[in-house]
PDB file of C-alpha atoms in Angstrom:
ATOM      1  CA  MET F 140     142.354 150.534  99.235  1.00 44.00           C
ATOM      2  CA  ALA F 141     142.836 154.028  97.888  1.00 44.00           C
ATOM      3  CA  GLN F 142     138.994 154.447  97.457  1.00 46.00           C
ATOM      4  CA  LEU F 143     138.452 153.219 100.949  1.00 41.00           C
ATOM      5  CA  LEU F 144     141.278 155.746 102.302  1.00 42.00           C
ATOM      6  CA  LEU F 145     139.524 158.519 100.247  1.00 46.00           C
ATOM      7  CA  ARG F 146     136.074 157.839 101.638  1.00 45.00           C
ATOM      8  CA  GLU F 147     137.492 157.840 105.375  1.00 44.00           C
ATOM      9  CA  ARG F 148     139.256 161.031 104.649  1.00 46.00           C
ATOM     10  CA  LEU F 149     136.301 162.729 103.104  1.00 45.00           C
ATOM     11  CA  GLU F 150     134.142 161.759 106.032  1.00 44.00           C
ATOM     12  CA  GLY F 151     136.571 163.284 108.361  1.00 46.00           C
ATOM     13  CA  CYS F 152     136.630 166.457 106.539  1.00 45.00           C
ATOM     14  CA  CYS F 153     133.075 167.003 106.402  1.00 43.00           C
ATOM     15  CA  SER F 154     132.803 168.398 110.013  1.00 42.00           C
ATOM     16  CA  ALA F 155     135.660 170.806 109.211  1.00 44.00           C
ATOM     17  CA  GLY F 156     133.762 171.901 106.042  1.00 44.00           C
ATOM     18  CA  GLU F 157     130.787 172.682 108.277  1.00 43.00           C
ATOM     19  CA  SER F 158     132.854 174.879 110.524  1.00 46.00           C
ATOM     20  CA  ARG F 159     133.843 177.017 107.294  1.00 46.00           C
ATOM     21  CA  GLU F 160     130.338 177.430 106.217  1.00 45.00           C
ATOM     22  CA  ALA F 161     129.623 180.844 107.446  1.00 47.00           C
ATOM     23  CA  HIS F 162     132.845 182.161 105.983  1.00 47.00           C
ATOM     24  CA  GLN F 163     132.146 180.603 102.785  1.00 47.00           C
ATOM     25  CA  HIS F 164     128.473 181.872 102.679  1.00 45.00           C
ATOM     26  CA  SER F 165     129.769 185.571 102.632  1.00 49.00           C
ATOM     27  CA  ARG F 166     132.333 184.785 100.011  1.00 47.00           C
ATOM     28  CA  LEU F 167     129.660 183.325  97.639  1.00 47.00           C
ATOM     29  CA  ALA F 168     127.388 185.974  98.138  1.00 46.00           C
ATOM     30  CA  ALA F 169     128.764 187.757  95.185  1.00 47.00           C
ATOM     31  CA  VAL F 170     127.886 184.603  92.877  1.00 47.00           C
ATOM     32  CA  LEU F 171     124.682 182.892  94.329  1.00 47.00           C
ATOM     33  CA  PRO F 172     121.386 184.793  93.844  1.00 47.00           C
ATOM     34  CA  ALA F 173     120.083 186.487  96.977  1.00 50.00           C
ATOM     35  CA  GLU F 174     117.075 184.289  97.351  1.00 45.00           C
ATOM     36  CA  GLN F 175     119.256 181.240  97.291  1.00 44.00           C
ATOM     37  CA  LEU F 176     121.350 182.568 100.239  1.00 45.00           C
ATOM     38  CA  GLU F 177     118.371 183.579 102.124  1.00 50.00           C
ATOM     39  CA  ASN F 178     116.334 180.471 101.554  1.00 46.00           C
ATOM     40  CA  PRO F 179     118.868 177.756 100.600  1.00 49.00           C
ATOM     41  CA  VAL F 180     117.838 174.632  98.832  1.00 60.00           C
ATOM     42  CA  ASP F 181     119.828 171.727  98.102  1.00 85.00           C
ATOM     43  CA  THR F 182     121.780 172.015  94.808  1.00 95.00           C
ATOM     44  CA  SER F 183     122.869 168.262  94.252  1.00 97.00           C
ATOM     45  CA  ILE F 184     126.371 168.012  92.744  1.00 98.00           C
ATOM     46  CA  LEU F 185     127.930 164.818  91.505  1.00 98.00           C
ATOM     47  CA  ILE F 186     131.753 164.660  91.653  1.00 98.00           C
ATOM     48  CA  ILE F 187     133.408 162.252  89.157  1.00 98.00           C
ATOM     49  CA  SER F 188     136.975 161.991  90.763  1.00 97.00           C
ATOM     50  CA  ASP F 189     139.535 159.186  90.347  1.00 96.00           C
ATOM     51  CA  GLY F 190     143.338 158.749  90.797  1.00 93.00           C
ATOM     52  CA  THR F 191     146.052 158.382  93.379  1.00 93.00           C
ATOM     53  CA  GLU F 192     148.959 160.154  91.497  1.00 91.00           C
ATOM     54  CA  HIS F 193     147.364 162.117  88.494  1.00 92.00           C
ATOM     55  CA  PRO F 194     145.317 163.677  90.060  1.00 95.00           C
ATOM     56  CA  PRO F 195     146.660 163.125  93.255  1.00 94.00           C
ATOM     57  CA  LEU F 196     144.680 161.432  96.187  1.00 95.00           C
ATOM     58  CA  GLN F 197     145.406 164.402  98.457  1.00 96.00           C
ATOM     59  CA  GLY F 198     144.471 166.796  95.735  1.00 96.00           C
ATOM     60  CA  ARG F 199     141.112 165.157  95.372  1.00 96.00           C
ATOM     61  CA  ILE F 200     140.516 165.181  99.156  1.00 96.00           C
ATOM     62  CA  LEU F 201     141.337 168.877  98.973  1.00 97.00           C
ATOM     63  CA  LEU F 202     138.857 169.480  96.307  1.00 97.00           C
ATOM     64  CA  ARG F 203     136.179 167.961  98.449  1.00 96.00           C
ATOM     65  CA  GLN F 204     137.181 170.062 101.330  1.00 95.00           C
ATOM     66  CA  ALA F 205     137.031 173.334  99.223  1.00 96.00           C
ATOM     67  CA  LEU F 206     133.526 172.444  97.971  1.00 97.00           C
ATOM     68  CA  ASP F 207     131.910 171.001 101.324  1.00 93.00           C
ATOM     69  CA  GLY F 208     130.147 173.595 103.283  1.00 81.00           C
ATOM     70  CA  MET F 209     128.868 175.682 100.297  1.00 94.00           C
ATOM     71  CA  PRO F 210     125.587 176.900 101.328  1.00 91.00           C
ATOM     72  CA  GLY F 211     122.619 174.929  99.811  1.00 93.00           C
ATOM     73  CA  PHE F 212     125.075 172.318  98.151  1.00 96.00           C
ATOM     74  CA  ARG F 213     125.266 168.597  98.654  1.00 95.00           C
ATOM     75  CA  PHE F 214     127.590 166.169  97.098  1.00 97.00           C
ATOM     76  CA  GLN F 215     127.834 162.537  95.958  1.00 96.00           C
ATOM     77  CA  GLU F 216     130.875 160.960  94.334  1.00 97.00           C
ATOM     78  CA  ILE F 217     131.603 158.450  91.728  1.00 97.00           C
ATOM     79  CA  ALA F 218     134.832 157.373  89.974  1.00 97.00           C
ATOM     80  CA  SER F 219     134.030 157.346  86.288  1.00 98.00           C
ATOM     81  CA  LEU F 220     131.641 158.899  83.842  1.00 98.00           C
ATOM     82  CA  GLU F 221     130.600 155.379  82.903  1.00 98.00           C
ATOM     83  CA  GLU F 222     128.707 155.366  86.193  1.00 97.00           C
ATOM     84  CA  LEU F 223     126.732 158.578  85.321  1.00 97.00           C
ATOM     85  CA  PRO F 224     123.081 157.618  85.612  1.00 95.00           C
ATOM     86  CA  GLU F 225     120.553 157.757  82.771  1.00 94.00           C
ATOM     87  CA  ASN F 226     118.989 161.159  82.653  1.00 93.00           C
ATOM     88  CA  PRO F 227     121.201 162.763  85.289  1.00 95.00           C
ATOM     89  CA  ALA F 228     119.501 166.139  85.416  1.00 95.00           C
ATOM     90  CA  VAL F 229     116.684 164.310  87.188  1.00 94.00           C
ATOM     91  CA  ARG F 230     118.994 164.102  90.453  1.00 95.00           C
ATOM     92  CA  PHE F 231     121.804 166.585  89.846  1.00 97.00           C
ATOM     93  CA  GLN F 232     122.130 170.254  88.895  1.00 97.00           C
ATOM     94  CA  GLY F 233     125.681 170.023  88.432  1.00 98.00           C
ATOM     95  CA  LEU F 234     128.805 167.746  87.718  1.00 98.00           C
ATOM     96  CA  VAL F 235     132.696 168.149  88.786  1.00 98.00           C
ATOM     97  CA  LEU F 236     135.263 166.277  86.733  1.00 98.00           C
ATOM     98  CA  TYR F 237     138.608 165.781  88.263  1.00 98.00           C
ATOM     99  CA  PHE F 238     140.173 162.667  86.732  1.00 97.00           C
ATOM    100  CA  HIS F 239     142.563 161.608  83.960  1.00 96.00           C
ATOM    101  CA  HIS F 240     140.987 158.821  81.909  1.00 97.00           C
ATOM    102  CA  GLU F 241     141.979 157.651  78.448  1.00 96.00           C
ATOM    103  CA  THR F 242     138.621 156.346  76.896  1.00 97.00           C
ATOM    104  CA  ILE F 243     134.905 156.802  77.288  1.00 98.00           C
ATOM    105  CA  SER F 244     131.877 155.090  75.832  1.00 98.00           C
ATOM    106  CA  GLN F 245     129.729 156.878  73.205  1.00 97.00           C
ATOM    107  CA  ALA F 246     126.826 156.372  75.637  1.00 98.00           C
ATOM    108  CA  ALA F 247     128.497 158.027  78.590  1.00 98.00           C
ATOM    109  CA  LEU F 248     129.699 160.861  76.476  1.00 98.00           C
ATOM    110  CA  GLU F 249     126.287 161.438  75.142  1.00 97.00           C
ATOM    111  CA  ARG F 250     124.824 161.492  78.599  1.00 98.00           C
ATOM    112  CA  LEU F 251     127.432 164.044  79.568  1.00 98.00           C
ATOM    113  CA  GLU F 252     126.506 166.386  76.561  1.00 98.00           C
ATOM    114  CA  GLY F 253     122.773 166.094  77.106  1.00 98.00           C
ATOM    115  CA  PHE F 254     123.207 166.933  80.797  1.00 98.00           C
ATOM    116  CA  VAL F 255     124.940 170.120  79.935  1.00 98.00           C
ATOM    117  CA  ARG F 256     123.071 171.272  77.012  1.00 97.00           C
ATOM    118  CA  GLU F 257     119.699 170.697  78.702  1.00 96.00           C
ATOM    119  CA  GLY F 258     120.802 173.038  81.433  1.00 97.00           C
ATOM    120  CA  GLY F 259     123.203 171.266  83.842  1.00 98.00           C
ATOM    121  CA  GLY F 260     126.389 173.026  85.306  1.00 98.00           C
ATOM    122  CA  LEU F 261     129.757 171.608  84.723  1.00 98.00           C
ATOM    123  CA  LEU F 262     133.051 172.255  86.519  1.00 98.00           C
ATOM    124  CA  ALA F 263     136.128 170.601  85.150  1.00 98.00           C
ATOM    125  CA  VAL F 264     139.558 170.627  86.789  1.00 98.00           C
ATOM    126  CA  HIS F 265     142.945 170.266  85.627  1.00 95.00           C
ATOM    127  CA  SER F 266     143.628 166.856  84.132  1.00 95.00           C
ATOM    128  CA  ALA F 267     139.950 166.485  82.822  1.00 97.00           C
ATOM    129  CA  SER F 268     141.093 168.367  79.716  1.00 96.00           C
ATOM    130  CA  ALA F 269     143.744 165.684  78.937  1.00 96.00           C
ATOM    131  CA  SER F 270     141.115 163.030  79.180  1.00 97.00           C
ATOM    132  CA  PHE F 271     139.452 161.411  76.060  1.00 97.00           C
ATOM    133  CA  LYS F 272     141.706 163.329  73.734  1.00 93.00           C
ATOM    134  CA  GLN F 273     140.399 161.709  70.528  1.00 92.00           C
ATOM    135  CA  GLU F 274     136.882 162.583  71.223  1.00 97.00           C
ATOM    136  CA  ALA F 275     135.887 165.879  69.558  1.00 97.00           C
ATOM    137  CA  LEU F 276     132.658 166.050  71.352  1.00 98.00           C
ATOM    138  CA  PHE F 277     134.327 166.093  74.803  1.00 98.00           C
ATOM    139  CA  PHE F 278     136.479 168.999  73.321  1.00 97.00           C
ATOM    140  CA  GLU F 279     133.383 170.974  72.345  1.00 97.00           C
ATOM    141  CA  ILE F 280     131.913 170.376  75.903  1.00 98.00           C
ATOM    142  CA  LEU F 281     134.939 171.628  77.836  1.00 97.00           C
ATOM    143  CA  GLY F 282     135.878 174.372  75.306  1.00 97.00           C
ATOM    144  CA  GLY F 283     139.624 173.207  75.361  1.00 95.00           C
ATOM    145  CA  ARG F 284     141.718 170.227  74.739  1.00 93.00           C
ATOM    146  CA  PHE F 285     145.191 169.846  76.580  1.00 95.00           C
ATOM    147  CA  ARG F 286     148.075 170.172  74.126  1.00 92.00           C
ATOM    148  CA  GLU F 287     151.286 170.368  76.443  1.00 92.00           C
ATOM    149  CA  HIS F 288     152.613 171.365  79.728  1.00 92.00           C
ATOM    150  CA  GLY F 289     155.733 172.664  81.016  1.00 87.00           C
ATOM    151  CA  PRO F 290     157.724 171.619  84.219  1.00 90.00           C
ATOM    152  CA  VAL F 291     156.228 171.924  87.627  1.00 93.00           C
ATOM    153  CA  GLU F 292     157.252 175.382  88.753  1.00 94.00           C
ATOM    154  CA  PRO F 293     156.073 178.650  90.370  1.00 96.00           C
ATOM    155  CA  PHE F 294     154.148 180.964  87.885  1.00 96.00           C
ATOM    156  CA  GLU F 295     151.709 183.986  88.345  1.00 97.00           C
ATOM    157  CA  VAL F 296     148.089 183.805  87.585  1.00 97.00           C
ATOM    158  CA  ARG F 297     146.360 187.111  86.790  1.00 96.00           C
ATOM    159  CA  PRO F 298     142.785 187.864  86.483  1.00 95.00           C
ATOM    160  CA  ALA F 299     141.415 189.346  83.288  1.00 90.00           C
ATOM    161  CA  GLU F 300     139.576 191.985  85.114  1.00 82.00           C
ATOM    162  CA  MET F 301     139.276 192.814  88.920  1.00 74.00           C
ATOM    163  CA  GLU F 302     135.548 193.403  88.864  1.00 77.00           C
ATOM    164  CA  ASP F 303     134.989 190.263  86.182  1.00 80.00           C
ATOM    165  CA  GLN F 304     132.070 188.190  87.391  1.00 84.00           C
ATOM    166  CA  PRO F 305     131.847 185.585  88.783  1.00 94.00           C
ATOM    167  CA  PHE F 306     135.340 185.786  90.119  1.00 95.00           C
ATOM    168  CA  GLY F 307     135.556 189.521  90.970  1.00 93.00           C
ATOM    169  CA  GLY F 308     137.848 190.571  93.704  1.00 93.00           C
ATOM    170  CA  ILE F 309     140.197 187.702  93.453  1.00 95.00           C
ATOM    171  CA  PRO F 310     143.634 189.098  93.002  1.00 95.00           C
ATOM    172  CA  SER F 311     146.806 187.876  91.132  1.00 96.00           C
ATOM    173  CA  PHE F 312     148.632 185.109  92.890  1.00 97.00           C
ATOM    174  CA  SER F 313     151.348 182.622  92.554  1.00 97.00           C
ATOM    175  CA  VAL F 314     151.052 178.962  92.427  1.00 97.00           C
ATOM    176  CA  HIS F 315     153.537 176.069  92.192  1.00 96.00           C
ATOM    177  CA  ASP F 316     151.881 173.816  89.653  1.00 96.00           C
ATOM    178  CA  GLU F 317     152.177 172.136  86.174  1.00 94.00           C
ATOM    179  CA  LEU F 318     151.341 174.731  83.468  1.00 94.00           C
ATOM    180  CA  TYR F 319     148.957 173.370  81.083  1.00 93.00           C
ATOM    181  CA  ARG F 320     148.601 174.755  77.779  1.00 93.00           C
ATOM    182  CA  HIS F 321     145.344 174.210  75.514  1.00 93.00           C
ATOM    183  CA  ASP F 322     143.829 174.327  72.208  1.00 94.00           C
ATOM    184  CA  CYS F 323     140.797 176.484  72.850  1.00 94.00           C
ATOM    185  CA  LEU F 324     137.464 176.926  71.030  1.00 95.00           C
ATOM    186  CA  PRO F 325     135.863 180.157  70.201  1.00 94.00           C
ATOM    187  CA  GLY F 326     133.290 181.362  72.881  1.00 93.00           C
ATOM    188  CA  ASN F 327     135.161 180.865  75.764  1.00 96.00           C
ATOM    189  CA  VAL F 328     135.519 183.708  78.359  1.00 95.00           C
ATOM    190  CA  THR F 329     138.964 183.806  79.841  1.00 96.00           C
ATOM    191  CA  HIS F 330     138.776 184.958  83.464  1.00 96.00           C
ATOM    192  CA  PHE F 331     142.398 184.057  84.770  1.00 97.00           C
ATOM    193  CA  ALA F 332     145.488 183.586  82.749  1.00 96.00           C
ATOM    194  CA  THR F 333     149.331 183.294  82.759  1.00 95.00           C
ATOM    195  CA  VAL F 334     152.086 184.671  80.618  1.00 93.00           C
ATOM    196  CA  VAL F 335     153.946 182.110  78.468  1.00 89.00           C
ATOM    197  CA  ASP F 336     156.317 183.089  75.707  1.00 86.00           C
ATOM    198  CA  ARG F 337     154.736 186.781  76.076  1.00 84.00           C
ATOM    199  CA  PHE F 338     151.365 185.334  75.307  1.00 88.00           C
ATOM    200  CA  ALA F 339     148.422 185.067  77.642  1.00 91.00           C
ATOM    201  CA  GLU F 340     147.690 181.428  78.441  1.00 95.00           C
ATOM    202  CA  PRO F 341     144.221 180.838  79.784  1.00 96.00           C
ATOM    203  CA  MET F 342     143.870 179.084  83.303  1.00 97.00           C
ATOM    204  CA  VAL F 343     140.345 179.587  84.070  1.00 97.00           C
ATOM    205  CA  TRP F 344     137.615 179.923  81.393  1.00 97.00           C
ATOM    206  CA  THR F 345     133.944 179.692  81.235  1.00 97.00           C
ATOM    207  CA  ARG F 346     131.495 178.877  78.144  1.00 97.00           C
ATOM    208  CA  ARG F 347     127.797 178.177  77.396  1.00 97.00           C
ATOM    209  CA  LEU F 348     126.736 175.140  75.784  1.00 97.00           C
ATOM    210  CA  GLY F 349     123.117 174.904  74.760  1.00 97.00           C
ATOM    211  CA  GLN F 350     121.222 175.853  78.015  1.00 97.00           C
ATOM    212  CA  GLY F 351     124.242 174.853  80.326  1.00 97.00           C
ATOM    213  CA  ARG F 352     127.196 176.389  81.775  1.00 98.00           C
ATOM    214  CA  VAL F 353     130.813 175.254  81.774  1.00 98.00           C
ATOM    215  CA  CYS F 354     133.573 176.239  83.887  1.00 98.00           C
ATOM    216  CA  TYR F 355     137.250 174.908  83.556  1.00 98.00           C
ATOM    217  CA  CYS F 356     140.192 175.433  85.860  1.00 98.00           C
ATOM    218  CA  ALA F 357     143.761 174.321  84.655  1.00 97.00           C
ATOM    219  CA  LEU F 358     145.311 174.387  88.060  1.00 97.00           C
ATOM    220  CA  GLY F 359     145.317 171.359  90.198  1.00 95.00           C
ATOM    221  CA  HIS F 360     148.202 169.149  89.341  1.00 95.00           C
ATOM    222  CA  THR F 361     149.813 169.519  92.714  1.00 96.00           C
ATOM    223  CA  VAL F 362     148.713 169.429  96.444  1.00 96.00           C
ATOM    224  CA  GLU F 363     150.038 172.622  97.100  1.00 96.00           C
ATOM    225  CA  SER F 364     147.949 174.208  94.268  1.00 97.00           C
ATOM    226  CA  MET F 365     144.703 172.423  95.174  1.00 96.00           C
ATOM    227  CA  GLY F 366     145.178 173.829  98.785  1.00 97.00           C
ATOM    228  CA  HIS F 367     145.732 177.374  97.719  1.00 97.00           C
ATOM    229  CA  PRO F 368     142.988 179.569  99.096  1.00 97.00           C
ATOM    230  CA  GLN F 369     142.509 181.425  95.645  1.00 97.00           C
ATOM    231  CA  VAL F 370     142.378 178.203  93.662  1.00 98.00           C
ATOM    232  CA  GLN F 371     139.824 177.061  96.091  1.00 97.00           C
ATOM    233  CA  GLU F 372     137.717 180.133  96.046  1.00 97.00           C
ATOM    234  CA  ILE F 373     137.926 180.050  92.241  1.00 98.00           C
ATOM    235  CA  LEU F 374     136.460 176.248  92.274  1.00 98.00           C
ATOM    236  CA  ARG F 375     133.640 177.348  94.651  1.00 98.00           C
ATOM    237  CA  ARG F 376     132.663 180.358  92.743  1.00 97.00           C
ATOM    238  CA  GLY F 377     133.000 178.521  89.344  1.00 98.00           C
ATOM    239  CA  LEU F 378     130.668 175.840  90.480  1.00 98.00           C
ATOM    240  CA  ALA F 379     128.212 178.272  91.886  1.00 97.00           C
ATOM    241  CA  TRP F 380     128.176 180.054  88.630  1.00 97.00           C
ATOM    242  CA  ALA F 381     127.941 176.956  86.609  1.00 98.00           C
ATOM    243  CA  CYS F 382     124.831 175.741  88.501  1.00 97.00           C
ATOM    244  CA  GLU F 383     122.839 179.030  88.261  1.00 92.00           C
ATOM    245  CA  GLY F 384     119.720 178.316  86.642  1.00 70.00           C
ATOM    246  CA  ALA F 385     119.986 174.645  86.747  1.00 71.00           C
ATOM    247  CA  ALA F 386     116.666 172.955  87.376  1.00 57.00           C
TER     248      ALA F 386
END
């Protein structure tokens, strides 16, 4: 029933996404190559999204609304990485992960790793980093593993540098969300952080794995955060960056 409701809500949001396309086109000009903006071709994205509470169903709908209308992008959706097809790079240039799952088969994990290492783009959101916590390979792909979280409360998210690409120009903002803390691997580039106990805690980072690109956003526990304009802009630009150069 929840999947049917989500499908109906997503179908309803597509027309609204089309009305936002011109606005998003100009905002993404800082990230997408000029030739892709002038002569857009379909970049196929597979969203792997699941849950009614964590992540919230409305949050999943807002994620799809944030991404719909990106120029030259088209989206399909499945509920589990176990449904990831063989050789996904043949059909998709990017994957989006927004779920909280406990286990994954070795075959599915290896398909995910191969996709990224061979040049695919990956955007992972919030609870994706709390999934498959016993899998060292998943930790390596994302560049961070969930360690703990504080209460749901307001906190400030600050950019590392205002001119930092691909997120240049997005200012500091406050969000009401669950503050995730991670064990991170070397090689991550932190783009946004918050301060916890006088130390910077990464909220958005990017990394490269083989020929592929990975972007992770720790925000997204609450409906409010997933609907926040700056969070949605980060998700769009993160996905666009991750898919640059994907065949």
